[in-house]
Short mmCIF file of C-alpha atoms and ligand atoms in Angstrom, two decimals:
data_model
loop_
_atom_site.label_atom_id
_atom_site.label_comp_id
_atom_site.label_asym_id
_atom_site.label_seq_id
_atom_site.Cartn_x
_atom_site.Cartn_y
_atom_site.Cartn_z
CA UNK A 1 4.11 -3.57 -28.05
CA UNK A 2 3.56 0.01 -27.37
CA UNK A 3 5.04 1.83 -24.26
CA UNK A 4 3.93 4.80 -22.53
CA UNK A 5 6.26 6.60 -20.06
CA UNK A 6 4.59 8.50 -17.35
CA UNK A 7 6.60 11.36 -15.45
CA UNK A 8 4.82 14.38 -13.96
CA UNK A 9 1.65 13.75 -16.09
CA UNK A 10 -0.14 11.17 -13.87
CA UNK A 11 -3.47 11.36 -15.46
CA UNK A 12 -5.49 9.27 -17.98
CA UNK A 13 -7.86 11.89 -19.41
CA UNK A 14 -6.48 15.04 -21.16
CA UNK A 15 -3.01 13.29 -21.60
CA UNK A 16 -2.08 13.46 -25.14
CA UNK A 17 0.30 10.41 -24.79
CA UNK A 18 -2.30 8.31 -23.35
CA UNK A 19 -4.81 9.35 -26.08
CA UNK A 20 -2.27 8.42 -28.64
CA UNK A 21 -1.68 4.94 -27.27
CA UNK A 22 -5.11 4.28 -26.94
CA UNK A 23 -5.98 5.36 -30.49
CA UNK A 24 -3.43 2.59 -31.78
CA UNK A 25 -5.70 -0.23 -30.53
CA UNK A 26 -2.83 -2.46 -29.94
CA UNK A 27 -1.30 -3.90 -26.72
CA UNK A 28 0.52 -1.45 -24.66
CA UNK A 29 2.50 -1.38 -21.29
CA UNK A 30 3.18 1.71 -19.13
CA UNK A 31 6.38 2.58 -17.36
CA UNK A 32 7.69 4.87 -14.59
CA UNK A 33 11.28 5.45 -13.73
CA UNK A 34 12.26 5.94 -10.02
CA UNK A 35 15.27 8.05 -9.38
CA UNK A 36 15.80 8.14 -5.62
CA UNK A 37 19.52 9.17 -5.85
CA UNK A 38 18.56 12.21 -7.85
CA UNK A 39 15.79 13.03 -5.54
CA UNK A 40 18.27 13.02 -2.63
CA UNK A 41 20.77 14.99 -4.61
CA UNK A 42 18.28 17.67 -5.45
CA UNK A 43 16.71 17.57 -2.07
CA UNK A 44 13.32 17.15 -3.52
CA UNK A 45 10.35 17.58 -1.56
CA UNK A 46 9.33 14.29 0.22
CA UNK A 47 5.68 15.55 0.42
CA UNK A 48 5.64 16.10 -3.45
CA UNK A 49 7.02 12.74 -4.10
CA UNK A 50 4.70 11.11 -1.56
CA UNK A 51 1.89 12.72 -3.36
CA UNK A 52 3.30 11.39 -6.73
CA UNK A 53 3.66 7.96 -5.31
CA UNK A 54 -0.05 7.97 -4.10
CA UNK A 55 -1.47 9.27 -7.33
CA UNK A 56 0.63 6.74 -9.40
CA UNK A 57 -1.24 3.90 -7.42
CA UNK A 58 -4.63 5.45 -8.47
CA UNK A 59 -3.06 5.72 -12.18
CA UNK A 60 -2.16 2.09 -12.05
CA UNK A 61 -5.74 1.12 -11.28
CA UNK A 62 -7.11 3.17 -14.05
CA UNK A 63 -4.57 1.97 -16.45
CA UNK A 64 -5.55 -1.72 -15.58
CA UNK A 65 -9.20 -0.80 -16.65
CA UNK A 66 -7.79 0.20 -19.97
CA UNK A 67 -5.85 -2.94 -20.19
CA UNK A 68 -2.63 -1.49 -19.57
CA UNK A 69 -0.09 -2.84 -17.07
CA UNK A 70 2.34 -0.37 -15.03
CA UNK A 71 5.89 -1.42 -14.72
CA UNK A 72 8.23 0.29 -12.54
CA UNK A 73 11.97 0.77 -13.47
CA UNK A 74 14.39 1.53 -10.68
CA UNK A 75 16.71 3.86 -12.62
CA UNK A 76 18.44 4.98 -9.44
CA UNK A 77 19.72 8.30 -10.99
CA UNK A 78 18.18 10.57 -13.46
CA UNK A 79 21.12 10.21 -15.67
CA UNK A 80 20.78 6.50 -16.04
CA UNK A 81 17.02 6.80 -17.24
CA UNK A 82 17.76 6.62 -20.95
CA UNK A 83 19.72 3.45 -20.85
CA UNK A 84 17.40 1.61 -18.39
CA UNK A 85 14.44 2.67 -20.69
CA UNK A 86 16.19 1.28 -23.76
CA UNK A 87 16.97 -2.04 -21.98
CA UNK A 88 13.41 -2.11 -20.83
CA UNK A 89 12.07 -1.42 -24.24
CA UNK A 90 14.43 -4.05 -25.79
CA UNK A 91 13.40 -6.77 -23.25
CA UNK A 92 9.67 -6.15 -23.88
CA UNK A 93 9.91 -5.82 -27.77
CA UNK A 94 8.60 -2.46 -27.72
CA UNK A 95 7.97 -0.87 -31.18
CA UNK A 96 6.70 2.50 -30.22
CA UNK A 97 7.25 4.80 -27.25
CA UNK A 98 4.90 7.57 -26.26
CA UNK A 99 5.61 10.44 -23.71
CA UNK A 100 4.81 14.05 -23.03
CA UNK A 101 7.55 16.66 -23.04
CA UNK A 102 9.06 18.47 -19.95
CA UNK A 103 10.85 21.72 -20.32
CA UNK A 104 13.62 22.35 -17.89
CA UNK A 105 17.03 21.86 -19.36
CA UNK A 106 18.03 18.46 -17.78
CA UNK A 107 14.65 16.96 -18.42
CA UNK A 108 14.99 18.34 -22.12
CA UNK A 109 18.24 16.78 -22.63
CA UNK A 110 17.43 13.50 -21.04
CA UNK A 111 14.33 13.19 -23.37
CA UNK A 112 16.54 14.03 -26.39
CA UNK A 113 18.92 11.11 -25.45
CA UNK A 114 15.91 8.82 -24.89
CA UNK A 115 14.70 9.77 -28.44
CA UNK A 116 18.26 9.22 -29.86
CA UNK A 117 18.91 5.95 -28.16
CA UNK A 118 15.63 4.34 -28.79
CA UNK A 119 15.26 5.53 -32.37
CA UNK A 120 18.69 4.25 -33.11
CA UNK A 121 17.39 0.80 -32.12
CA UNK A 122 14.32 1.11 -34.30
CA UNK A 123 11.90 2.06 -31.66
CA UNK A 124 9.63 4.81 -33.04
CA UNK A 125 9.32 7.71 -30.36
CA UNK A 126 6.24 9.89 -30.37
CA UNK A 127 6.54 13.07 -28.08
CA UNK A 128 3.58 15.24 -27.02
CA UNK A 129 2.92 18.59 -25.47
CA UNK A 130 0.55 17.95 -22.38
CA UNK A 131 2.01 20.14 -19.69
CA UNK A 132 0.65 23.41 -21.03
CA UNK A 133 -2.10 24.94 -23.07
CA UNK A 134 0.21 26.44 -25.58
CA UNK A 135 3.71 24.87 -25.98
CA UNK A 136 6.83 26.92 -25.39
CA UNK A 137 8.05 28.65 -28.57
CA UNK A 138 4.53 29.38 -29.71
CA UNK A 139 4.05 32.70 -28.15
CA UNK A 140 6.59 35.12 -29.49
CA UNK A 141 7.05 38.86 -30.09
CA UNK A 142 6.84 40.35 -33.54
CA UNK A 143 10.56 39.74 -33.94
CA UNK A 144 10.09 36.15 -33.21
CA UNK A 145 11.58 36.19 -29.68
CA UNK A 146 10.26 35.27 -26.23
CA UNK A 147 8.70 37.96 -24.27
CA UNK A 148 10.74 39.32 -21.33
CA UNK A 149 7.83 40.44 -19.24
CA UNK A 150 4.50 38.82 -18.30
CA UNK A 151 1.73 41.38 -19.49
CA UNK A 152 2.49 41.45 -23.42
CA UNK A 153 3.09 37.67 -23.04
CA UNK A 154 -0.36 37.11 -21.58
CA UNK A 155 -2.00 39.24 -24.29
CA UNK A 156 -0.15 37.47 -27.05
CA UNK A 157 -1.06 34.05 -25.45
CA UNK A 158 -4.74 34.91 -25.51
CA UNK A 159 -4.44 35.91 -29.25
CA UNK A 160 -2.71 32.52 -29.96
CA UNK A 161 -5.25 30.50 -27.94
CA UNK A 162 -7.50 30.12 -31.04
CA UNK A 163 -4.97 27.92 -32.70
CA UNK A 164 -4.51 25.64 -29.67
CA UNK A 165 -7.92 25.61 -28.19
CA UNK A 166 -8.61 21.99 -29.34
CA UNK A 167 -11.33 19.96 -27.61
CA UNK A 168 -10.27 17.05 -25.15
CA UNK A 169 -11.25 13.75 -26.52
CA UNK A 170 -12.27 11.45 -23.66
CA UNK A 171 -10.30 8.30 -23.29
CA UNK A 172 -12.68 5.21 -23.34
CA UNK A 173 -12.69 1.40 -23.94
CA UNK A 174 -9.65 -0.84 -23.32
CA UNK A 175 -6.72 -2.24 -25.38
CA UNK A 176 -5.92 -6.05 -26.07
CA UNK A 177 -4.15 -7.42 -23.07
CA UNK A 178 -0.38 -7.50 -23.35
CA UNK A 179 0.05 -10.46 -21.09
CA UNK A 180 2.06 -8.27 -18.50
CA UNK A 181 1.34 -7.76 -14.99
CA UNK A 182 1.79 -4.51 -13.19
CA UNK A 183 4.75 -4.16 -10.75
CA UNK A 184 3.92 -3.06 -7.17
CA UNK A 185 5.06 0.55 -6.47
CA UNK A 186 7.49 0.47 -3.56
CA UNK A 187 6.15 1.92 -0.30
CA UNK A 188 9.42 3.64 0.83
CA UNK A 189 9.53 6.16 -1.96
CA UNK A 190 8.75 8.78 0.61
CA UNK A 191 12.05 8.09 2.22
CA UNK A 192 12.42 10.96 4.57
CA UNK A 193 10.03 11.55 7.61
CA UNK A 194 8.21 14.57 6.19
CA UNK A 195 4.93 13.38 4.75
CA UNK A 196 1.82 15.01 3.09
CA UNK A 197 -1.68 14.86 4.50
CA UNK A 198 -3.63 12.41 2.39
CA UNK A 199 -7.05 13.48 3.66
CA UNK A 200 -6.42 17.19 2.67
CA UNK A 201 -4.89 16.15 -0.70
CA UNK A 202 -6.97 13.11 -1.87
CA UNK A 203 -5.59 11.55 -5.04
CA UNK A 204 -8.40 9.55 -6.51
CA UNK A 205 -9.76 10.99 -9.71
CA UNK A 206 -13.26 11.47 -8.48
CA UNK A 207 -11.93 13.56 -5.36
CA UNK A 208 -9.75 15.61 -7.52
CA UNK A 209 -12.46 16.31 -10.00
CA UNK A 210 -14.93 17.37 -7.00
CA UNK A 211 -12.40 19.73 -6.02
CA UNK A 212 -11.89 21.25 -9.36
CA UNK A 213 -15.64 21.61 -9.88
CA UNK A 214 -16.15 23.03 -6.22
CA UNK A 215 -13.60 25.80 -7.11
CA UNK A 216 -14.76 26.56 -10.65
CA UNK A 217 -18.41 26.47 -9.83
CA UNK A 218 -18.39 28.09 -6.41
CA UNK A 219 -15.30 30.12 -5.83
CA UNK A 220 -13.65 31.08 -9.19
CA UNK A 221 -16.03 34.10 -9.64
CA UNK A 222 -14.92 35.60 -6.37
CA UNK A 223 -11.32 34.88 -6.86
CA UNK A 224 -10.18 38.48 -7.89
CA UNK A 225 -11.82 39.69 -4.53
CA UNK A 226 -10.54 37.03 -2.29
CA UNK A 227 -7.17 35.71 -3.65
CA UNK A 228 -5.06 37.76 -1.43
CA UNK A 229 -6.41 36.85 1.84
CA UNK A 230 -4.49 33.95 3.40
CA UNK A 231 -7.09 33.26 6.09
CA UNK A 232 -9.77 32.80 3.33
CA UNK A 233 -9.81 29.75 0.98
CA UNK A 234 -9.94 32.20 -1.95
CA UNK A 235 -7.57 30.35 -4.35
CA UNK A 236 -7.98 26.97 -5.93
CA UNK A 237 -5.48 25.07 -3.97
CA UNK A 238 -4.75 23.03 -7.13
CA UNK A 239 -1.09 23.54 -7.36
CA UNK A 240 -0.14 20.11 -6.15
CA UNK A 241 -2.21 18.44 -8.66
CA UNK A 242 -1.12 20.49 -11.56
CA UNK A 243 2.68 19.81 -10.41
CA UNK A 244 2.26 16.18 -10.57
CA UNK A 245 0.07 16.35 -13.76
CA UNK A 246 -3.04 14.84 -12.11
CA UNK A 247 -4.93 17.56 -13.80
CA UNK A 248 -4.22 19.61 -16.96
CA UNK A 249 -4.36 23.16 -17.37
CA UNK A 250 -6.33 22.71 -20.69
CA UNK A 251 -9.04 20.84 -18.62
CA UNK A 252 -9.19 23.79 -16.27
CA UNK A 253 -9.50 26.24 -18.98
CA UNK A 254 -12.22 24.19 -20.69
CA UNK A 255 -14.30 24.15 -17.44
CA UNK A 256 -13.85 27.95 -16.93
CA UNK A 257 -14.72 28.88 -20.43
CA UNK A 258 -17.84 26.57 -20.35
CA UNK A 259 -18.80 28.46 -17.18
CA UNK A 260 -19.03 31.79 -18.93
CA UNK A 261 -21.56 32.74 -21.62
CA UNK A 262 -19.26 34.95 -23.60
CA UNK A 263 -15.67 35.58 -24.20
CA UNK A 264 -15.28 37.46 -20.74
CA UNK A 265 -13.73 34.21 -19.36
CA UNK A 266 -10.59 35.22 -21.31
CA UNK A 267 -10.12 38.01 -18.95
CA UNK A 268 -10.82 35.89 -15.84
CA UNK A 269 -8.21 36.66 -12.96
CA UNK A 270 -7.88 32.99 -12.39
CA UNK A 271 -7.07 32.26 -15.96
CA UNK A 272 -4.25 34.76 -15.65
CA UNK A 273 -2.72 32.60 -12.93
CA UNK A 274 -2.62 29.52 -15.32
CA UNK A 275 -0.91 31.90 -17.95
CA UNK A 276 1.72 32.84 -15.26
CA UNK A 277 2.27 29.11 -15.13
CA UNK A 278 2.86 28.91 -18.78
CA UNK A 279 5.06 32.06 -18.80
CA UNK A 280 7.61 30.59 -16.68
CA UNK A 281 7.71 27.46 -18.66
CA UNK A 282 8.12 29.21 -21.82
CA UNK A 283 11.06 31.27 -20.21
CA UNK A 284 12.78 28.05 -19.04
CA UNK A 285 12.76 26.72 -22.51
CA UNK A 286 13.86 29.88 -24.18
CA UNK A 287 16.58 30.73 -21.67
CA UNK A 288 18.25 27.25 -20.71
CA UNK A 289 20.72 29.20 -18.33
CA UNK A 290 17.81 29.55 -15.95
CA UNK A 291 17.81 25.93 -15.39
CA UNK A 292 21.44 26.30 -14.07
CA UNK A 293 20.26 28.74 -11.49
CA UNK A 294 21.38 31.70 -13.35
CA UNK A 295 19.32 34.88 -12.93
CA UNK A 296 17.11 36.30 -15.88
CA UNK A 297 18.88 39.54 -15.02
CA UNK A 298 22.54 38.80 -14.50
CA UNK A 299 23.16 42.63 -14.76
CA UNK A 300 21.29 43.30 -11.62
CA UNK A 301 22.61 40.34 -9.79
CA UNK A 302 26.25 41.15 -10.62
CA UNK A 303 26.04 44.17 -8.37
CA UNK A 304 24.39 42.61 -5.33
CA UNK A 305 26.36 40.96 -2.67
CA UNK A 306 24.28 38.45 -0.90
CA UNK A 307 24.84 37.95 2.69
CA UNK A 308 26.11 34.74 4.22
CA UNK A 309 23.84 34.93 7.36
CA UNK A 310 23.10 31.60 9.01
CA UNK A 311 21.26 32.98 12.00
CA UNK A 312 18.84 35.02 9.62
CA UNK A 313 18.43 31.99 7.38
CA UNK A 314 17.75 29.67 10.29
CA UNK A 315 15.21 31.98 11.77
CA UNK A 316 13.45 32.41 8.56
CA UNK A 317 13.19 28.56 7.86
CA UNK A 318 11.98 27.96 11.43
CA UNK A 319 9.51 30.71 11.46
CA UNK A 320 11.09 32.60 14.34
CA UNK A 321 12.14 36.00 12.72
CA UNK A 322 9.95 37.92 15.16
CA UNK A 323 7.82 39.32 12.27
CA UNK A 324 4.42 37.66 12.90
CA UNK A 325 3.25 37.30 9.33
CA UNK A 326 6.66 35.83 8.02
CA UNK A 327 6.59 33.44 10.95
CA UNK A 328 3.02 32.23 10.49
CA UNK A 329 3.62 31.78 6.73
CA UNK A 330 6.92 29.72 7.41
CA UNK A 331 4.85 27.72 10.00
CA UNK A 332 2.15 26.88 7.44
CA UNK A 333 4.67 25.85 4.85
CA UNK A 334 6.59 23.55 7.46
CA UNK A 335 3.36 22.09 8.66
CA UNK A 336 1.57 21.58 5.41
CA UNK A 337 3.86 21.96 2.64
CA UNK A 338 1.54 24.54 0.97
CA UNK A 339 1.63 28.37 1.36
CA UNK A 340 -0.56 31.07 0.09
CA UNK A 341 0.82 32.96 -3.01
CA UNK A 342 0.63 36.34 -1.18
CA UNK A 343 2.68 34.99 1.62
CA UNK A 344 5.32 33.30 -0.84
CA UNK A 345 5.93 36.83 -2.15
CA UNK A 346 6.16 38.31 1.27
CA UNK A 347 8.36 35.70 2.76
CA UNK A 348 10.50 35.63 -0.35
CA UNK A 349 10.95 39.55 -0.36
CA UNK A 350 11.94 39.34 3.26
CA UNK A 351 14.55 36.70 2.85
CA UNK A 352 16.26 38.43 -0.23
CA UNK A 353 15.53 42.21 0.15
CA UNK A 354 15.55 42.50 3.95
CA UNK A 355 17.80 39.84 5.21
CA UNK A 356 20.00 40.22 2.02
CA UNK A 357 20.25 36.43 1.59
CA UNK A 358 20.68 34.76 -1.86
CA UNK A 359 17.41 33.76 -3.44
CA UNK A 360 18.76 30.37 -4.38
CA UNK A 361 18.95 29.41 -0.60
CA UNK A 362 15.02 30.32 -0.42
CA UNK A 363 14.27 28.55 -3.69
CA UNK A 364 16.04 25.35 -2.29
CA UNK A 365 14.25 25.45 1.10
CA UNK A 366 10.80 25.79 -0.77
CA UNK A 367 11.79 22.96 -3.10
CA UNK A 368 12.43 20.69 -0.10
CA UNK A 369 9.18 21.65 1.65
CA UNK A 370 6.40 22.39 -0.84
CA UNK A 371 3.92 19.59 -1.85
CA UNK A 372 3.56 21.63 -5.12
CA UNK A 373 7.27 22.13 -5.53
CA UNK A 374 7.64 22.99 -9.03
CA UNK A 375 11.17 23.85 -10.75
CA UNK A 376 9.76 26.45 -13.21
CA UNK A 377 7.26 28.32 -11.06
CA UNK A 378 9.35 28.14 -7.89
CA UNK A 379 12.40 29.58 -9.81
CA UNK A 380 10.33 32.15 -11.56
CA UNK A 381 8.67 33.37 -8.23
CA UNK A 382 12.11 33.60 -6.32
CA UNK A 383 13.71 35.39 -9.19
CA UNK A 384 10.74 37.76 -9.35
CA UNK A 385 10.87 38.49 -5.63
CA UNK A 386 14.57 39.14 -5.77
CA UNK A 387 14.10 41.43 -8.65
CA UNK A 388 16.52 39.37 -10.74
CA UNK A 389 13.82 37.87 -12.85
CA UNK A 390 11.54 38.58 -15.67
CA UNK A 391 9.67 41.53 -14.26
CA UNK A 392 8.57 45.05 -15.43
CA UNK A 393 8.61 46.37 -11.86
CA UNK A 394 11.55 48.37 -10.52
CA UNK A 395 13.98 47.03 -8.01
CA UNK A 396 12.39 49.03 -5.10
CA UNK A 397 9.42 46.90 -4.70
CA UNK A 398 10.17 45.84 -1.20
CA UNK A 399 7.15 44.30 0.70
CA UNK A 400 6.74 45.75 4.26
CA UNK A 401 5.74 42.55 6.14
CA UNK A 402 3.72 44.48 8.86
CA UNK A 403 1.81 46.68 6.46
CA UNK A 404 0.95 43.34 4.30
CA UNK A 405 -0.10 41.67 7.30
CA UNK A 406 -2.43 44.42 8.33
CA UNK A 407 -3.95 44.71 4.75
CA UNK A 408 -4.28 41.14 3.94
CA UNK A 409 -5.03 39.64 7.39
CA UNK A 410 -6.68 42.64 9.20
CA UNK A 411 -8.28 40.74 11.97
CA UNK A 412 -5.04 38.56 12.51
CA UNK A 413 -7.17 35.37 11.75
CA UNK A 414 -4.18 33.78 9.77
CA UNK A 415 -1.70 34.81 12.33
CA UNK A 416 -3.56 33.15 15.25
CA UNK A 417 -4.24 30.01 13.44
CA UNK A 418 -0.36 29.45 13.01
CA UNK A 419 0.81 31.52 16.04
CA UNK A 420 -2.01 30.91 18.65
CA UNK A 421 0.09 32.68 21.31
CA UNK A 422 -0.76 35.80 19.57
CA UNK A 423 -4.52 35.47 20.65
CA UNK A 424 -3.27 36.91 23.78
CA UNK A 425 -2.08 40.07 22.02
CA UNK A 426 -4.49 42.98 21.33
CA UNK A 427 -5.70 42.76 17.65
CA UNK A 428 -4.21 46.18 16.72
CA UNK A 429 -0.77 45.14 17.87
CA UNK A 430 -0.59 41.42 16.55
CA UNK A 431 0.99 42.38 13.26
CA UNK A 432 3.82 44.31 14.85
CA UNK A 433 7.49 42.96 14.78
CA UNK A 434 8.21 41.48 18.18
CA UNK A 435 4.40 41.05 19.09
CA UNK A 436 3.96 38.54 21.81
CA UNK A 437 7.42 38.57 23.24
CA UNK A 438 6.19 38.37 26.75
CA UNK A 439 4.30 35.24 25.62
CA UNK A 440 7.34 33.56 24.35
CA UNK A 441 7.58 34.85 20.71
CA UNK A 442 10.91 35.89 19.43
CA UNK A 443 12.26 39.36 19.18
CA UNK A 444 12.71 40.82 15.67
CA UNK A 445 15.82 39.65 14.08
CA UNK A 446 16.31 42.80 12.09
CA UNK A 447 15.07 46.55 11.94
CA UNK A 448 12.71 46.86 8.95
CA UNK A 449 13.53 50.50 8.23
CA UNK A 450 17.39 49.96 8.42
CA UNK A 451 17.29 46.75 6.43
CA UNK A 452 15.10 48.46 3.83
CA UNK A 453 17.46 51.30 3.56
CA UNK A 454 20.51 49.05 3.12
CA UNK A 455 18.62 47.10 0.45
CA UNK A 456 17.66 50.06 -1.47
CA UNK A 457 21.27 51.35 -1.55
CA UNK A 458 22.45 47.84 -2.81
CA UNK A 459 19.84 47.53 -5.63
CA UNK A 460 20.55 51.21 -6.57
CA UNK A 461 24.17 50.64 -7.18
CA UNK A 462 22.89 47.74 -9.49
CA UNK A 463 20.88 50.13 -11.61
P1 FAD B 1 -4.39 29.60 -7.76
O1 FAD B 1 -4.26 31.13 -7.34
O2 FAD B 1 -5.68 29.07 -7.55
O3 FAD B 1 -3.89 29.67 -9.26
C1 FAD B 1 -4.11 28.61 -10.11
C2 FAD B 1 -2.79 27.89 -10.57
O4 FAD B 1 -1.98 28.78 -11.41
C3 FAD B 1 -2.11 27.39 -9.48
O5 FAD B 1 -2.33 26.23 -8.97
C4 FAD B 1 -0.74 27.47 -10.23
O6 FAD B 1 -0.39 26.14 -11.09
C5 FAD B 1 -0.85 28.56 -11.41
N1 FAD B 1 -0.03 29.80 -10.58
C6 FAD B 1 -0.66 30.62 -9.94
N2 FAD B 1 0.20 31.60 -9.46
C7 FAD B 1 1.26 31.42 -10.10
C8 FAD B 1 2.50 32.09 -10.28
N3 FAD B 1 2.82 33.26 -9.59
N4 FAD B 1 3.51 31.58 -11.18
C9 FAD B 1 3.26 30.41 -11.59
N5 FAD B 1 2.15 29.67 -11.58
C10 FAD B 1 1.21 30.22 -10.82
N6 FAD B 1 3.85 27.56 -7.60
C11 FAD B 1 3.90 26.36 -7.84
O7 FAD B 1 3.04 25.47 -8.34
N7 FAD B 1 5.08 25.63 -7.27
C12 FAD B 1 6.06 26.27 -6.73
O8 FAD B 1 7.09 25.66 -6.50
C13 FAD B 1 5.84 27.67 -6.52
N8 FAD B 1 6.82 28.34 -5.85
C14 FAD B 1 6.63 29.62 -5.66
C15 FAD B 1 7.63 30.53 -5.06
C16 FAD B 1 7.42 31.94 -4.99
C17 FAD B 1 8.47 32.72 -4.06
C18 FAD B 1 6.34 32.42 -5.41
C19 FAD B 1 6.15 33.92 -5.12
C20 FAD B 1 5.49 31.86 -6.12
C21 FAD B 1 5.45 30.47 -6.18
N9 FAD B 1 4.56 29.44 -6.87
C22 FAD B 1 4.69 28.19 -7.22
C23 FAD B 1 3.33 30.28 -7.44
C24 FAD B 1 1.93 30.37 -6.76
O9 FAD B 1 2.39 30.86 -5.29
C25 FAD B 1 1.39 29.00 -6.55
O10 FAD B 1 1.18 28.40 -7.70
C26 FAD B 1 0.05 29.25 -5.87
O11 FAD B 1 0.19 29.76 -4.58
C27 FAD B 1 -0.69 27.87 -5.64
O12 FAD B 1 -1.99 27.99 -5.02
P2 FAD B 1 -3.29 27.76 -5.86
O13 FAD B 1 -3.42 26.38 -6.48
O14 FAD B 1 -4.31 27.95 -4.77
O15 FAD B 1 -3.19 28.93 -6.94
#
């Protein structure tokens, strides 16, 4: 009996572990491990877990078409996964285990102990790289080190691609029956009240494929023009699917390259974003301290004194800072679990640079709320925003929320979508801190110029 272990790789196609199991031609079962205690402990986003569960039900259906039953192990806590998997493997006379690698430190350590434990009991373990186009450790400087900034990494990544640009072989056919029956996936995985919108984020493979095609065929070419305007659907909104592995970046890359007639796809702005995703995962593997919430630039952070200011933090979380663009963005996050990238940068800069609050607090709040909550990308984004991350730009990049709002939402369309009371404020004034106070909007919690000055002094002392 072969066993395939699913984690955040919930797809059948373009999944190297699935392809390997299928190529064996012998009976197989699949397994997932539920770890609700760890989800609670890490305050994981119930939206993301809800999406993951819903997608798992689809994977279960697709697996049964391949002759593979899906079993569910309640491992309770992440740390218990290796021993529970071992017990499962022994009970089901498993000869070979297949899974795709995950790169954050705890996940890597868990996988190592799974390999150790199961190999010691005679189970052959085969591990694959399916989460990235180029695995960590394969894009290095001339000195054999990980790049510390994005642009040279991306250049080297493009050069290395030739060696990793293998075709995706479609998974077809079915395996001989194993005699096992799928377990039902418990409904109460989404144990907290927050839920995601199943109509906006469908999980069946056909709907996901349609969304991918709709973006690549119709919107990818305009990405560079439209990507920064939150009122416009200019980005792909595929992040939740990439996060749970319902689609693979390799599939996306192949679609983009097939669309262009020459090599110009390699310079596509959208491909750049997929490379950012790879960059943060490569960093995480090269610098295990990042997984312990240590900054990439401890030298900068050592000199900054983060403020403990519950009033600022609560106002930011609730979308009541009195800065319209910040509040509209935070309301979008709280209502949908997704936020436009431009706004993620602006709200993160506001919290860390203007309110002076530790980036870890913002990072945690995002992890709780986001439907695309992803440890590597979120950590990378927060450290970058707080200027303690892998970044070539100097510390004095502080986003002015009002200027950003005027530039990227000139008509205030996004503002009104999330703060409808601002429709009663003249368009020119909608972006200003304190706009709409007479209509019930809060007063600004801080003075931008003063806060900026304070922040500059603090970061200067960290030079
Ligand atoms: P598109 O613009 O269509 O990009 C395509 C894909 O590329 C995305 O789906 C995503 O997988 C990847 N990508 C795009 N931008 C980035 C980036 N800057 N860093 C890494 N990958 C990127 N992304 C997450 O997936 N999960 C997170 O938890 C997350 N937290 C963030 C926190 C902060 C403070 C910041 C500044 C960024 C964060 N990002 C995160 C990155 C980015 O904002 C989202 O990936 C993007 O907004 C998702 O929308 P999209 O799918 O339409 O992206």
